[in-house]
Amino acid sequence: MATSKAFRSAILHCQDDPAKVGFEQAIEYFEDGLLIVADGQIQAVGPASDLLPGLAADTELVEYPNGLIVPGFIDTHIHYPQTGMIAAYGEQLLDWLNNYTFPTERHFADKEHARGVAKVFLQELLRNGTTTALVFGTMHKESVDAFFEEAARSNLRMICGKVMMDRNAPDYLTDTPESSYADSKELIERWHGQGRALYAVTPRFAPTSSEAQLSEAGRLLQEYPDVYLHTHLSENKAEVEWVKALFPQCSGYLDVYDHFGLLRPRAVYAHGIHLEDAEFKRLAETDSAIAFCPTSNLFLGSGLFNLSKAEQYQVKVGLGTDVGAGTSFSLLQTMNEAYKTQQLQGRKLHPYKSLYLATLGGAQALHLEDKLGNLNPGKEADFVVLDYQATPLLDFRLQQAKDIEERLFVLSILGDDRAVKATYAAGECVHQRD
Ligand SMILES: [Zn+2]
C-alpha cells in the first residue's frame, strides 16, 4: 500500500446541481476539513476531528490554515494554439478568425513550435487551478501529439483533438474529408485512453466543414463511441445566418450537426448563445452539452448565454474560458463574468451554482463525473488550494465575510491566478505559487 498524504484546510465541493436539489443540499463544506489521498485517488474527506485520529503513522500531513480546498477546475472549451493571440483587438467572430486565428494556427505544422506553446498553455492552466480541459488543437496532427506529450509529463486528464476543416479557410489550414478521417483515426488509436488522455473529434464549426467531412466526423463517432465531439454552435448572429445559407436543407444550426449524427453523449458545443427553444430541447434529448464561455461572449460581442433556459430544458452545461477569444485562463474570473452576463438578464447567479459549473457540472458535461468534479472517495485526486490572503484587498474583504457562501462569492469576483496557492493532479503537486 502506497503512503498516503493528508491535506488539512477548509474544504468545499458540490454533490449535485443546485438548480435540482437546492443550494444548501448541493454542497458539502468542512470548516476544518481533511482530505486523504493515496495512489492518485481520494481515500477520504471529512471533518479533521473525525479523520485525524485514524491517520496511518506514516501519512504526510500538509496544512493550509488560510486556504480553501476545492476540486480542480474543469474548462470545457479552450484553444491551446490561441494562447499567443489572447487579447486581439477589434473584431467579432468571423473577421477575428480570418485576421488573427488562422494566421496564428498556421505555425502549428511545426511540432516544436506546437510543443513550446503547449508548455506555456499547460503551465497557465495549472497556475489558474484548471486540472482538466477540453482543448482544440489545429488541423495539424502534430499539434495534438505535442499537446498530449506535454500533458502526460504532469499526468493531467486532458481531452484534445485535431481540427477538421476543409472549406472556407486558407489553403494552408485545410484538410480533406479523407485526410481528416485518417488523421483523426490515427490520433484516436494513439491517444484515446492512453494514461489520462482522451480524444475529441473536432470539426471547427459547421461553416468550415463540407457535408462529406461532417459525415466522416459522424463515422468516427460510430466507430469509437466513447470519444468526444467538440465544436462550436450559435455563437454569433452573422455566423448563424451563414450556416443557414450553407445548409438550406437543414432547419437551423443545430439541425446541421443532428443531420450528421453529431448530437450524443460526450458531444460538447461551445456557446449556444442564439439557440431556439426547440434546439435546447434537442440538446437535452440527445444528452449533448453546452460550454458556457462568458468572457469570450463579452469580448467578441457575441451575446449573453441563457443559463435559465438551459436549466429549464435540463441541458448539461459546463464553464469554458474559450481562450484566445476568452480573456482569462482563470475559472474564477470566468465565474465573475458569468455572474455579470446573468445580471444583465435579470438573474442572480448563486456562488454555489458557479462552483458547480466550474467543477461537477463540467465533469457531468464531459461524462467524467465518476472520476472528477468533486472530492468524494474513489475520485481522481485533482484539487486546488485557494488562498484567502492572496492579495491585500482579498484578505481585507474576506475578514468581513460571514460564511462560506459569501467567501466563495468574493473569491469568484476578486480572485484569479493569484488566489491559487497550489494545484494537485492525481495527488501530486503540479503548481505551487510561492
Ligand atoms: Zn472556441
Short mmCIF file of C-alpha atoms and ligand atoms in Angstrom, two decimals:
data_model
loop_
_atom_site.label_atom_id
_atom_site.label_comp_id
_atom_site.label_asym_id
_atom_site.label_seq_id
_atom_site.Cartn_x
_atom_site.Cartn_y
_atom_site.Cartn_z
CA MET A 1 0.00 0.00 0.00
CA ALA A 2 1.37 3.39 -1.06
CA THR A 3 1.99 6.08 1.51
CA SER A 4 -0.95 8.39 1.85
CA LYS A 5 -0.97 12.15 2.18
CA ALA A 6 -3.47 14.23 4.10
CA PHE A 7 -4.39 17.87 3.47
CA ARG A 8 -5.91 19.91 6.28
CA SER A 9 -7.87 23.03 5.30
CA ALA A 10 -11.38 24.33 4.80
CA ILE A 11 -12.88 22.09 2.08
CA LEU A 12 -15.83 22.83 -0.22
CA HIS A 13 -17.25 20.73 -3.03
CA CYS A 14 -20.54 20.02 -4.83
CA GLN A 15 -22.65 16.87 -4.68
CA ASP A 16 -25.28 17.90 -7.21
CA ASP A 17 -26.67 20.77 -9.32
CA PRO A 18 -28.11 23.48 -7.04
CA ALA A 19 -30.82 24.02 -9.68
CA LYS A 20 -32.03 20.48 -9.00
CA VAL A 21 -31.60 19.97 -5.27
CA GLY A 22 -31.35 23.46 -3.75
CA PHE A 23 -28.28 25.49 -2.80
CA GLU A 24 -27.50 24.08 0.64
CA GLN A 25 -28.21 20.48 -0.38
CA ALA A 26 -25.90 20.78 -3.39
CA ILE A 27 -22.72 21.38 -1.42
CA GLU A 28 -20.65 19.78 1.30
CA TYR A 29 -18.43 22.02 3.45
CA PHE A 30 -15.93 21.30 6.19
CA GLU A 31 -14.69 24.38 8.03
CA ASP A 32 -11.72 22.38 9.37
CA GLY A 33 -11.54 19.51 6.91
CA LEU A 34 -9.16 16.74 6.00
CA LEU A 35 -8.61 15.27 2.53
CA ILE A 36 -6.76 11.95 2.42
CA VAL A 37 -5.13 10.86 -0.84
CA ALA A 38 -3.27 7.72 -1.94
CA ASP A 39 -2.39 6.19 -5.32
CA GLY A 40 -3.65 9.30 -7.11
CA GLN A 41 -7.14 8.87 -5.69
CA ILE A 42 -9.15 10.34 -2.89
CA GLN A 43 -9.40 7.96 0.05
CA ALA A 44 -11.48 10.04 2.45
CA VAL A 45 -12.81 13.54 3.04
CA GLY A 46 -14.47 14.90 6.17
CA PRO A 47 -14.01 16.86 9.37
CA ALA A 48 -10.38 16.85 10.58
CA SER A 49 -11.56 15.95 14.08
CA ASP A 50 -13.09 12.71 12.76
CA LEU A 51 -10.28 11.67 10.42
CA LEU A 52 -7.07 12.74 12.17
CA PRO A 53 -7.16 10.07 14.92
CA GLY A 54 -7.31 7.27 12.33
CA LEU A 55 -4.45 8.52 10.12
CA ALA A 56 -1.70 5.97 9.48
CA ALA A 57 1.52 6.90 11.32
CA ASP A 58 3.49 7.41 8.10
CA THR A 59 0.91 9.73 6.49
CA GLU A 60 2.40 13.02 5.35
CA LEU A 61 0.24 15.87 6.68
CA VAL A 62 0.10 19.20 4.77
CA GLU A 63 -1.76 22.11 6.39
CA TYR A 64 -3.26 25.13 4.62
CA PRO A 65 -4.65 27.19 7.52
CA ASN A 66 -5.81 30.18 5.40
CA GLY A 67 -6.82 28.11 2.42
CA LEU A 68 -9.90 26.59 0.84
CA ILE A 69 -9.60 23.28 -0.99
CA VAL A 70 -11.96 22.87 -3.93
CA PRO A 71 -11.97 20.31 -6.76
CA GLY A 72 -9.69 21.04 -9.72
CA PHE A 73 -11.42 23.39 -12.15
CA ILE A 74 -12.72 21.97 -15.43
CA ASP A 75 -12.56 24.12 -18.56
CA THR A 76 -14.99 22.67 -21.11
CA HIS A 77 -13.84 24.76 -24.07
CA ILE A 78 -10.43 26.24 -24.87
CA HIS A 79 -7.98 26.54 -27.80
CA TYR A 80 -4.36 25.94 -26.85
CA PRO A 81 -2.95 27.25 -30.17
CA GLN A 82 -4.53 30.65 -29.46
CA THR A 83 -2.52 31.24 -26.25
CA GLY A 84 -0.25 33.69 -28.06
CA MET A 85 -3.12 35.73 -29.55
CA ILE A 86 -5.31 36.25 -26.48
CA ALA A 87 -6.45 39.90 -26.30
CA ALA A 88 -6.55 40.57 -30.08
CA TYR A 89 -8.22 43.90 -30.84
CA GLY A 90 -11.29 44.97 -32.68
CA GLU A 91 -13.20 42.13 -34.38
CA GLN A 92 -16.26 39.96 -33.99
CA LEU A 93 -16.18 36.23 -34.67
CA LEU A 94 -15.81 35.82 -38.43
CA ASP A 95 -13.27 38.62 -39.00
CA TRP A 96 -11.45 37.65 -35.81
CA LEU A 97 -10.98 34.14 -37.23
CA ASN A 98 -9.67 35.41 -40.58
CA ASN A 99 -7.46 38.20 -39.26
CA TYR A 100 -5.99 36.65 -36.14
CA THR A 101 -6.77 32.98 -35.65
CA PHE A 102 -5.93 31.37 -38.96
CA PRO A 103 -2.52 33.06 -39.37
CA THR A 104 -1.65 32.04 -35.79
CA GLU A 105 -2.68 28.41 -36.26
CA ARG A 106 -0.56 28.07 -39.41
CA HIS A 107 2.63 27.75 -37.33
CA PHE A 108 1.48 24.53 -35.64
CA ALA A 109 2.61 22.47 -38.60
CA ASP A 110 5.96 22.72 -36.80
CA LYS A 111 5.78 20.29 -33.90
CA GLU A 112 8.46 22.04 -31.88
CA HIS A 113 6.55 25.31 -32.14
CA ALA A 114 3.43 23.46 -31.00
CA ARG A 115 5.31 21.94 -28.08
CA GLY A 116 6.54 25.34 -26.92
CA VAL A 117 3.02 26.78 -26.92
CA ALA A 118 1.60 23.67 -25.23
CA LYS A 119 4.09 24.10 -22.37
CA VAL A 120 3.07 27.72 -21.80
CA PHE A 121 -0.60 26.80 -22.09
CA LEU A 122 -0.48 23.93 -19.59
CA GLN A 123 1.54 25.98 -17.13
CA GLU A 124 -1.11 28.70 -17.39
CA LEU A 125 -3.93 26.21 -16.78
CA LEU A 126 -2.22 24.89 -13.64
CA ARG A 127 -1.40 28.39 -12.35
CA ASN A 128 -5.14 29.02 -12.54
CA GLY A 129 -6.19 25.78 -10.86
CA THR A 130 -7.54 24.13 -14.01
CA THR A 131 -6.74 20.42 -13.99
CA THR A 132 -8.93 19.20 -16.88
CA ALA A 133 -9.79 20.90 -20.17
CA LEU A 134 -11.49 20.09 -23.45
CA VAL A 135 -8.98 21.55 -25.90
CA PHE A 136 -8.87 22.44 -29.59
CA GLY A 137 -5.62 21.69 -31.42
CA THR A 138 -5.10 22.89 -35.00
CA MET A 139 -5.69 20.92 -38.21
CA HIS A 140 -2.14 19.54 -37.90
CA LYS A 141 -1.96 16.19 -36.16
CA GLU A 142 1.47 17.22 -34.82
CA SER A 143 -0.34 19.84 -32.70
CA VAL A 144 -2.24 17.10 -30.88
CA ASP A 145 0.80 14.86 -30.42
CA ALA A 146 2.76 17.77 -28.92
CA PHE A 147 -0.13 18.66 -26.60
CA PHE A 148 -0.70 15.16 -25.24
CA GLU A 149 3.03 14.53 -24.84
CA GLU A 150 3.36 17.64 -22.69
CA ALA A 151 0.16 16.95 -20.68
CA ALA A 152 1.42 13.43 -19.89
CA ARG A 153 4.51 14.88 -18.18
CA SER A 154 2.25 16.17 -15.39
CA ASN A 155 -0.19 13.25 -15.57
CA LEU A 156 -3.12 15.53 -16.42
CA ARG A 157 -6.59 14.41 -17.51
CA MET A 158 -6.88 16.31 -20.78
CA ILE A 159 -9.11 15.96 -23.84
CA CYS A 160 -7.89 17.24 -27.21
CA GLY A 161 -8.46 16.78 -30.91
CA LYS A 162 -7.24 17.75 -34.32
CA VAL A 163 -9.36 20.38 -36.09
CA MET A 164 -11.28 19.10 -39.11
CA MET A 165 -11.64 21.95 -41.62
CA ASP A 166 -11.95 21.52 -45.39
CA ARG A 167 -13.52 24.75 -46.65
CA ASN A 168 -13.93 28.48 -46.02
CA ALA A 169 -10.44 28.74 -44.60
CA PRO A 170 -6.99 29.46 -46.11
CA ASP A 171 -5.46 26.64 -48.20
CA TYR A 172 -2.61 26.30 -45.72
CA LEU A 173 -5.09 25.25 -42.99
CA THR A 174 -7.48 22.97 -44.83
CA ASP A 175 -7.56 19.20 -44.89
CA THR A 176 -9.93 16.93 -46.86
CA PRO A 177 -12.72 14.63 -45.70
CA GLU A 178 -10.43 11.63 -46.30
CA SER A 179 -7.29 13.03 -44.66
CA SER A 180 -9.20 14.39 -41.68
CA TYR A 181 -10.78 10.99 -41.12
CA ALA A 182 -7.46 9.16 -41.42
CA ASP A 183 -5.54 11.63 -39.23
CA SER A 184 -8.24 11.65 -36.54
CA LYS A 185 -8.39 7.86 -36.54
CA GLU A 186 -4.62 7.62 -36.17
CA LEU A 187 -4.71 10.07 -33.22
CA ILE A 188 -7.60 8.22 -31.54
CA GLU A 189 -5.68 4.95 -31.78
CA ARG A 190 -2.55 6.61 -30.39
CA TRP A 191 -4.02 8.71 -27.59
CA HIS A 192 -7.57 7.89 -26.50
CA GLY A 193 -7.32 6.19 -23.10
CA GLN A 194 -3.53 6.42 -23.08
CA GLY A 195 -2.77 7.38 -19.47
CA ARG A 196 -5.22 10.17 -18.68
CA ALA A 197 -5.57 11.39 -22.30
CA LEU A 198 -8.92 11.33 -24.10
CA TYR A 199 -9.70 12.24 -27.71
CA ALA A 200 -12.27 14.60 -29.18
CA VAL A 201 -13.39 14.55 -32.83
CA THR A 202 -13.14 18.28 -33.57
CA PRO A 203 -14.76 19.85 -36.64
CA ARG A 204 -14.10 23.59 -36.11
CA PHE A 205 -17.72 24.59 -36.83
CA ALA A 206 -20.31 23.89 -39.50
CA PRO A 207 -19.19 26.64 -41.94
CA THR A 208 -15.67 25.22 -42.31
CA SER A 209 -16.67 21.62 -42.95
CA SER A 210 -18.26 20.20 -46.10
CA GLU A 211 -21.10 17.73 -45.83
CA ALA A 212 -18.63 14.99 -46.74
CA GLN A 213 -16.39 15.97 -43.84
CA LEU A 214 -19.24 16.16 -41.30
CA SER A 215 -20.22 12.66 -42.47
CA GLU A 216 -16.69 11.48 -41.73
CA ALA A 217 -16.91 13.02 -38.25
CA GLY A 218 -20.12 11.04 -37.69
CA ARG A 219 -18.40 7.89 -38.94
CA LEU A 220 -15.55 8.32 -36.43
CA LEU A 221 -18.10 8.64 -33.60
CA GLN A 222 -19.82 5.45 -34.70
CA GLU A 223 -16.53 3.59 -34.84
CA TYR A 224 -15.33 4.99 -31.49
CA PRO A 225 -18.46 5.58 -29.38
CA ASP A 226 -16.59 6.72 -26.27
CA VAL A 227 -14.60 9.57 -27.85
CA TYR A 228 -15.83 13.16 -27.64
CA LEU A 229 -17.31 15.51 -30.22
CA HIS A 230 -16.16 19.10 -29.72
CA THR A 231 -17.25 22.05 -31.85
CA HIS A 232 -18.92 25.49 -31.84
CA LEU A 233 -22.62 26.34 -32.07
CA SER A 234 -24.70 29.51 -32.47
CA GLU A 235 -22.10 31.93 -31.18
CA ASN A 236 -22.69 34.96 -33.38
CA LYS A 237 -25.69 36.18 -35.39
CA ALA A 238 -23.81 36.54 -38.69
CA GLU A 239 -22.45 33.03 -38.20
CA VAL A 240 -25.96 31.61 -37.63
CA GLU A 241 -27.18 33.23 -40.86
CA TRP A 242 -24.17 31.91 -42.75
CA VAL A 243 -24.87 28.35 -41.58
CA LYS A 244 -28.48 28.64 -42.71
CA ALA A 245 -27.28 29.76 -46.16
CA LEU A 246 -24.70 26.96 -46.40
CA PHE A 247 -27.13 24.22 -45.31
CA PRO A 248 -30.54 25.30 -46.67
CA GLN A 249 -31.88 21.75 -46.33
CA CYS A 250 -31.49 21.90 -42.53
CA SER A 251 -33.98 23.62 -40.24
CA GLY A 252 -31.31 25.51 -38.30
CA TYR A 253 -27.76 25.48 -36.97
CA LEU A 254 -28.16 22.58 -34.52
CA ASP A 255 -30.03 20.56 -37.11
CA VAL A 256 -26.87 20.51 -39.26
CA TYR A 257 -24.99 18.65 -36.56
CA ASP A 258 -28.03 16.47 -35.86
CA HIS A 259 -28.21 15.52 -39.54
CA PHE A 260 -24.69 14.08 -39.40
CA GLY A 261 -25.16 12.17 -36.13
CA LEU A 262 -23.12 14.56 -34.00
CA LEU A 263 -25.66 15.06 -31.17
CA ARG A 264 -24.92 12.50 -28.49
CA PRO A 265 -23.47 11.91 -25.03
CA ARG A 266 -19.92 13.36 -24.88
CA ALA A 267 -20.76 15.96 -27.55
CA VAL A 268 -19.83 19.42 -26.26
CA TYR A 269 -20.94 22.54 -28.09
CA ALA A 270 -19.29 25.85 -27.28
CA HIS A 271 -21.53 28.90 -26.77
CA GLY A 272 -25.15 28.26 -27.83
CA ILE A 273 -25.95 31.96 -27.48
CA HIS A 274 -28.64 32.24 -30.16
CA LEU A 275 -30.49 28.95 -29.71
CA GLU A 276 -34.22 28.45 -30.26
CA ASP A 277 -36.28 26.61 -27.64
CA ALA A 278 -36.53 23.57 -29.91
CA GLU A 279 -32.73 23.46 -30.06
CA PHE A 280 -32.39 23.45 -26.26
CA LYS A 281 -34.93 20.64 -26.23
CA ARG A 282 -32.99 18.65 -28.79
CA LEU A 283 -29.70 19.12 -26.92
CA ALA A 284 -31.33 17.70 -23.79
CA GLU A 285 -32.94 14.78 -25.64
CA THR A 286 -29.60 13.73 -27.09
CA ASP A 287 -27.63 14.32 -23.86
CA SER A 288 -25.39 16.84 -25.65
CA ALA A 289 -23.78 19.58 -23.55
CA ILE A 290 -23.04 23.30 -23.82
CA ALA A 291 -19.81 25.05 -22.85
CA PHE A 292 -20.79 28.45 -21.43
CA CYS A 293 -17.95 30.89 -22.21
CA PRO A 294 -18.84 34.30 -20.78
CA THR A 295 -15.51 36.14 -21.13
CA SER A 296 -15.38 35.18 -24.80
CA ASN A 297 -19.04 36.03 -25.42
CA LEU A 298 -18.49 39.50 -23.99
CA PHE A 299 -15.11 40.05 -25.66
CA LEU A 300 -16.34 39.19 -29.18
CA GLY A 301 -19.69 40.90 -28.58
CA SER A 302 -21.46 37.60 -29.27
CA GLY A 303 -24.25 37.89 -26.71
CA LEU A 304 -25.49 36.57 -23.37
CA PHE A 305 -25.95 32.85 -22.70
CA ASN A 306 -29.41 31.99 -21.36
CA LEU A 307 -28.49 29.73 -18.45
CA SER A 308 -32.05 29.70 -17.11
CA LYS A 309 -33.29 28.27 -20.38
CA ALA A 310 -30.64 25.54 -20.26
CA GLU A 311 -31.83 24.67 -16.74
CA GLN A 312 -35.45 24.70 -17.83
CA TYR A 313 -34.71 22.15 -20.57
CA GLN A 314 -32.16 20.28 -18.42
CA VAL A 315 -29.30 20.72 -20.85
CA LYS A 316 -25.91 19.91 -19.30
CA VAL A 317 -23.68 22.98 -19.03
CA GLY A 318 -20.02 23.43 -18.12
CA LEU A 319 -17.93 26.60 -17.98
CA GLY A 320 -15.38 27.36 -20.68
CA THR A 321 -12.77 30.09 -20.96
CA ASP A 322 -12.52 29.86 -24.77
CA VAL A 323 -9.05 31.38 -24.73
CA GLY A 324 -7.96 33.08 -27.13
CA ALA A 325 -11.39 34.72 -27.63
CA GLY A 326 -11.85 34.41 -23.89
CA THR A 327 -9.84 36.90 -21.90
CA SER A 328 -8.65 34.83 -18.94
CA PHE A 329 -7.44 31.31 -18.17
CA SER A 330 -8.99 31.70 -14.72
CA LEU A 331 -12.22 29.85 -13.98
CA LEU A 332 -12.64 32.25 -11.03
CA GLN A 333 -12.64 35.17 -13.48
CA THR A 334 -14.95 33.17 -15.76
CA MET A 335 -17.35 32.79 -12.81
CA ASN A 336 -17.10 36.55 -12.32
CA GLU A 337 -18.12 37.28 -15.93
CA ALA A 338 -20.77 34.55 -15.84
CA TYR A 339 -22.33 36.37 -12.91
CA LYS A 340 -22.45 39.62 -14.91
CA THR A 341 -23.95 38.01 -18.03
CA GLN A 342 -26.76 36.67 -15.85
CA GLN A 343 -27.21 40.04 -14.07
CA LEU A 344 -27.77 41.62 -17.49
CA GLN A 345 -30.65 39.15 -17.94
CA GLY A 346 -32.15 39.83 -14.52
CA ARG A 347 -30.90 36.66 -12.84
CA LYS A 348 -28.75 36.22 -9.73
CA LEU A 349 -26.13 33.53 -10.34
CA HIS A 350 -25.59 31.91 -6.94
CA PRO A 351 -21.94 31.24 -5.97
CA TYR A 352 -22.68 27.55 -5.38
CA LYS A 353 -24.09 27.29 -8.92
CA SER A 354 -20.93 28.95 -10.25
CA LEU A 355 -18.74 26.49 -8.37
CA TYR A 356 -20.90 23.66 -9.67
CA LEU A 357 -20.49 24.84 -13.28
CA ALA A 358 -16.69 25.07 -12.85
CA THR A 359 -16.34 21.60 -11.27
CA LEU A 360 -19.05 18.91 -11.08
CA GLY A 361 -21.18 20.48 -13.84
CA GLY A 362 -18.19 20.38 -16.17
CA ALA A 363 -17.47 16.78 -15.19
CA GLN A 364 -21.08 15.82 -15.94
CA ALA A 365 -20.99 17.66 -19.28
CA LEU A 366 -17.92 15.53 -20.10
CA HIS A 367 -19.40 12.30 -18.66
CA LEU A 368 -16.45 12.14 -16.26
CA GLU A 369 -18.40 12.52 -13.01
CA ASP A 370 -17.30 9.03 -11.94
CA LYS A 371 -13.70 10.31 -11.96
CA LEU A 372 -13.78 14.09 -11.46
CA GLY A 373 -15.87 17.04 -10.30
CA ASN A 374 -15.82 16.63 -6.52
CA LEU A 375 -13.72 15.16 -3.75
CA ASN A 376 -15.68 12.02 -2.97
CA PRO A 377 -13.67 8.89 -2.13
CA GLY A 378 -12.64 6.96 -5.25
CA LYS A 379 -12.34 10.02 -7.47
CA GLU A 380 -9.09 11.10 -9.04
CA ALA A 381 -7.26 13.43 -6.66
CA ASP A 382 -7.30 16.65 -8.70
CA PHE A 383 -7.78 19.66 -6.45
CA VAL A 384 -6.86 23.28 -5.87
CA VAL A 385 -5.89 25.22 -2.77
CA LEU A 386 -7.31 28.74 -2.86
CA ASP A 387 -5.70 31.41 -0.67
CA TYR A 388 -7.88 33.73 1.40
CA GLN A 389 -4.91 36.09 1.81
CA ALA A 390 -3.79 36.16 -1.82
CA THR A 391 -3.97 39.94 -2.11
CA PRO A 392 -4.35 42.71 0.49
CA LEU A 393 -7.85 43.52 -0.78
CA LEU A 394 -8.99 39.90 -0.78
CA ASP A 395 -7.63 39.44 2.74
CA PHE A 396 -9.36 42.60 3.99
CA ARG A 397 -12.66 41.88 2.24
CA LEU A 398 -12.80 38.27 3.45
CA GLN A 399 -12.35 39.39 7.05
CA GLN A 400 -15.81 40.95 6.70
CA ALA A 401 -17.38 37.81 5.19
CA LYS A 402 -19.85 35.99 7.41
CA ASP A 403 -19.93 32.50 5.89
CA ILE A 404 -18.54 30.21 3.19
CA GLU A 405 -21.18 31.28 0.67
CA GLU A 406 -20.00 34.89 0.90
CA ARG A 407 -16.33 33.90 0.92
CA LEU A 408 -16.79 31.84 -2.25
CA PHE A 409 -18.60 34.70 -3.98
CA VAL A 410 -15.86 37.18 -3.08
CA LEU A 411 -13.19 34.74 -4.30
CA SER A 412 -15.05 34.36 -7.61
CA ILE A 413 -15.27 38.13 -8.14
CA LEU A 414 -11.85 39.26 -6.87
CA GLY A 415 -9.85 36.07 -7.40
CA ASP A 416 -7.68 34.98 -10.30
CA ASP A 417 -4.37 33.12 -10.67
CA ARG A 418 -3.03 34.97 -7.61
CA ALA A 419 -5.65 33.22 -5.47
CA VAL A 420 -4.39 29.76 -6.46
CA LYS A 421 -1.80 28.74 -3.87
CA ALA A 422 -1.31 25.18 -5.14
CA THR A 423 -2.72 22.80 -7.75
CA TYR A 424 -2.67 19.00 -7.44
CA ALA A 425 -3.22 16.43 -10.19
CA ALA A 426 -3.63 12.74 -9.32
CA GLY A 427 -2.47 13.60 -5.82
CA GLU A 428 0.80 15.26 -6.89
CA CYS A 429 1.57 18.95 -6.64
CA VAL A 430 1.80 20.32 -10.20
CA HIS A 431 1.85 24.02 -9.31
CA GLN A 432 2.99 25.86 -6.23
CA ARG A 433 2.54 29.63 -6.30
CA ASP A 434 5.39 30.57 -3.96
ZN ZN B 1 -13.86 28.40 -29.30
#
